[in-house]
């Protein structure tokens, strides 16, 4: 786009506005890819602090722009759900899951975000589920979903879900995906609520 603008020399205000918007959008995508690649190379263990997962999930989803044609539906507990986690790492995982779900609904749909807890803090687990109402994933692709560099998108490097897998495993958690072709995909991130787990 920059090359074409340089060749044209002078352009109208509308063409200039569209071009600068395109440059800004693509630059943001490049920045996101670089950040993901840098995160993949980091081997830092989670820096755990006491975090309210309910608040973290809501803020992580609401802080990112959502297309107008995608409705966000929350199903979160009312009382705080506390756990010792790396807030920054978990925020990245939640955003990547949400972004992946939104991209699976180019024609619009529902982004469903739920959090439930079993057992008590110190013994139980929290399950975060992020689901879409998109086209779903072909059965032959489901087994490769969390592998690095695997993607079914025309534009994508296959880092997002692999990064979620790394972060989840560093927290002693598990990932599970379920899908129905034509009806959508749901990914569940399960975390232990044992505040002692994974701490020095």
Short mmCIF file of C-alpha atoms in Angstrom, two decimals, residues 20-188:
data_model
loop_
_atom_site.label_atom_id
_atom_site.label_comp_id
_atom_site.label_asym_id
_atom_site.label_seq_id
_atom_site.Cartn_x
_atom_site.Cartn_y
_atom_site.Cartn_z
CA UNK A 20 -3.77 4.55 6.01
CA UNK A 21 -6.45 2.45 7.74
CA UNK A 22 -5.25 -0.62 5.84
CA UNK A 23 -1.62 0.10 6.81
CA UNK A 24 -2.58 0.53 10.48
CA UNK A 25 -4.59 -2.72 10.48
CA UNK A 26 -1.84 -4.76 8.88
CA UNK A 27 0.78 -3.23 11.19
CA UNK A 28 -1.31 -4.32 14.20
CA UNK A 29 -1.46 -7.86 12.76
CA UNK A 30 2.32 -7.90 12.31
CA UNK A 31 2.78 -6.69 15.89
CA UNK A 32 0.53 -9.48 17.14
CA UNK A 33 2.49 -12.12 15.21
CA UNK A 34 5.82 -10.83 16.54
CA UNK A 35 4.47 -10.80 20.11
CA UNK A 36 3.27 -14.38 19.73
CA UNK A 37 6.64 -15.50 18.37
CA UNK A 38 8.44 -13.79 21.25
CA UNK A 39 6.12 -15.42 23.77
CA UNK A 40 6.85 -18.82 22.26
CA UNK A 41 10.56 -18.36 22.88
CA UNK A 42 10.13 -17.40 26.53
CA UNK A 43 10.60 -20.15 29.09
CA UNK A 44 9.66 -18.09 32.14
CA UNK A 45 7.65 -19.93 34.74
CA UNK A 46 4.36 -18.29 35.70
CA UNK A 47 4.72 -15.39 38.13
CA UNK A 48 1.81 -16.28 40.32
CA UNK A 49 -0.29 -13.84 42.29
CA UNK A 50 -3.73 -14.15 43.85
CA UNK A 51 -6.17 -13.32 41.04
CA UNK A 52 -9.97 -13.24 40.77
CA UNK A 53 -10.59 -15.37 37.69
CA UNK A 54 -14.11 -13.97 37.18
CA UNK A 55 -12.78 -10.43 36.92
CA UNK A 56 -9.81 -11.51 34.80
CA UNK A 57 -11.99 -13.35 32.28
CA UNK A 58 -14.45 -10.49 31.89
CA UNK A 59 -11.75 -7.82 31.54
CA UNK A 60 -9.75 -9.92 29.07
CA UNK A 61 -12.77 -10.35 26.79
CA UNK A 62 -14.17 -6.83 27.10
CA UNK A 63 -10.82 -5.09 26.59
CA UNK A 64 -10.60 -6.33 22.99
CA UNK A 65 -12.88 -5.01 20.22
CA UNK A 66 -15.59 -7.42 19.10
CA UNK A 67 -17.23 -7.20 15.66
CA UNK A 68 -20.73 -5.76 15.76
CA UNK A 69 -22.14 -8.95 14.24
CA UNK A 70 -20.78 -11.08 17.12
CA UNK A 71 -22.76 -11.11 20.38
CA UNK A 72 -20.86 -11.90 23.60
CA UNK A 73 -22.67 -14.03 26.18
CA UNK A 74 -21.17 -14.39 29.67
CA UNK A 75 -22.05 -17.12 32.15
CA UNK A 76 -19.81 -16.32 35.12
CA UNK A 77 -20.15 -16.99 38.85
CA UNK A 78 -21.12 -14.05 41.04
CA UNK A 79 -18.66 -14.56 43.92
CA UNK A 80 -14.90 -14.17 43.30
CA UNK A 81 -13.04 -17.28 42.16
CA UNK A 82 -9.47 -16.85 43.31
CA UNK A 83 -6.42 -18.76 42.17
CA UNK A 84 -2.68 -18.21 42.09
CA UNK A 85 -1.91 -17.65 38.41
CA UNK A 86 0.23 -15.50 36.16
CA UNK A 87 -2.30 -12.81 35.28
CA UNK A 88 -0.50 -11.63 32.14
CA UNK A 89 -0.01 -15.13 30.73
CA UNK A 90 -3.60 -16.12 31.40
CA UNK A 91 -4.88 -12.91 29.83
CA UNK A 92 -2.96 -13.78 26.65
CA UNK A 93 -4.49 -17.28 26.65
CA UNK A 94 -8.04 -15.96 27.10
CA UNK A 95 -7.62 -13.35 24.37
CA UNK A 96 -6.21 -15.92 21.96
CA UNK A 97 -9.12 -18.28 22.58
CA UNK A 98 -11.63 -15.45 22.08
CA UNK A 99 -9.89 -14.20 18.93
CA UNK A 100 -9.84 -17.71 17.48
CA UNK A 101 -13.55 -18.13 18.20
CA UNK A 102 -14.42 -14.77 16.63
CA UNK A 103 -12.43 -15.58 13.50
CA UNK A 104 -14.45 -18.79 13.17
CA UNK A 105 -17.61 -16.67 12.75
CA UNK A 106 -16.95 -14.38 9.74
CA UNK A 107 -20.69 -14.07 9.19
CA UNK A 108 -21.44 -13.31 12.82
CA UNK A 109 -22.73 -15.39 15.70
CA UNK A 110 -22.32 -15.79 19.46
CA UNK A 111 -19.14 -15.82 21.54
CA UNK A 112 -20.06 -17.80 24.66
CA UNK A 113 -17.83 -17.43 27.71
CA UNK A 114 -18.52 -19.50 30.82
CA UNK A 115 -16.64 -20.27 34.02
CA UNK A 116 -17.59 -22.91 36.57
CA UNK A 117 -15.91 -24.26 39.66
CA UNK A 118 -15.88 -27.66 41.31
CA UNK A 119 -14.63 -28.21 44.85
CA UNK A 120 -13.20 -25.54 47.11
CA UNK A 121 -10.23 -23.26 46.61
CA UNK A 122 -7.16 -25.29 47.54
CA UNK A 123 -8.60 -28.55 46.22
CA UNK A 124 -10.91 -27.99 43.25
CA UNK A 125 -10.59 -26.71 39.72
CA UNK A 126 -11.96 -23.93 37.54
CA UNK A 127 -13.14 -24.60 33.99
CA UNK A 128 -13.19 -21.75 31.51
CA UNK A 129 -15.07 -22.53 28.30
CA UNK A 130 -14.99 -20.29 25.24
CA UNK A 131 -17.26 -21.37 22.42
CA UNK A 132 -18.39 -20.06 19.05
CA UNK A 133 -21.33 -20.75 16.77
CA UNK A 134 -19.19 -20.97 13.66
CA UNK A 135 -18.71 -23.74 11.14
CA UNK A 136 -16.85 -26.09 13.46
CA UNK A 137 -13.67 -28.05 12.80
CA UNK A 138 -13.32 -31.08 10.57
CA UNK A 139 -12.70 -34.29 12.62
CA UNK A 140 -9.36 -34.90 10.92
CA UNK A 141 -8.12 -31.47 12.05
CA UNK A 142 -9.24 -31.67 15.66
CA UNK A 143 -6.28 -33.79 16.80
CA UNK A 144 -3.85 -31.18 15.42
CA UNK A 145 -5.60 -28.16 16.90
CA UNK A 146 -2.97 -27.33 19.54
CA UNK A 147 0.10 -28.20 17.49
CA UNK A 148 2.52 -25.38 16.54
CA UNK A 149 2.23 -24.03 12.98
CA UNK A 150 -1.05 -25.87 12.36
CA UNK A 151 -3.77 -23.65 10.92
CA UNK A 152 -6.69 -23.95 8.55
CA UNK A 153 -6.86 -20.19 7.98
CA UNK A 154 -5.66 -18.52 4.80
CA UNK A 155 -3.82 -15.98 6.96
CA UNK A 156 -2.33 -17.36 10.12
CA UNK A 157 0.81 -19.01 11.45
CA UNK A 158 -0.73 -21.46 13.90
CA UNK A 159 0.77 -19.86 17.02
CA UNK A 160 -2.35 -18.81 18.94
CA UNK A 161 -3.73 -22.10 20.26
CA UNK A 162 -0.26 -23.58 20.72
CA UNK A 163 0.58 -20.64 22.97
CA UNK A 164 -2.62 -21.27 24.94
CA UNK A 165 -1.51 -24.90 25.37
CA UNK A 166 1.92 -23.85 26.70
CA UNK A 167 0.43 -21.38 29.18
CA UNK A 168 -2.17 -23.90 30.37
CA UNK A 169 0.41 -26.63 30.93
CA UNK A 170 2.71 -24.24 32.81
CA UNK A 171 -0.18 -23.64 35.19
CA UNK A 172 -0.73 -27.37 35.72
CA UNK A 173 -3.95 -27.26 33.70
CA UNK A 174 -5.51 -29.07 30.77
CA UNK A 175 -7.10 -28.12 27.45
CA UNK A 176 -10.01 -29.86 25.75
CA UNK A 177 -11.71 -29.08 22.45
CA UNK A 178 -15.08 -30.23 21.18
CA UNK A 179 -16.65 -29.41 17.86
CA UNK A 180 -19.60 -30.13 15.62
CA UNK A 181 -19.22 -29.27 11.97
CA UNK A 182 -21.68 -26.57 11.08
CA UNK A 183 -22.53 -25.80 14.72
CA UNK A 184 -19.34 -24.45 16.28
CA UNK A 185 -16.41 -25.24 18.53
CA UNK A 186 -15.85 -25.02 22.26
CA UNK A 187 -12.50 -25.05 24.02
CA UNK A 188 -12.29 -25.69 27.77
#
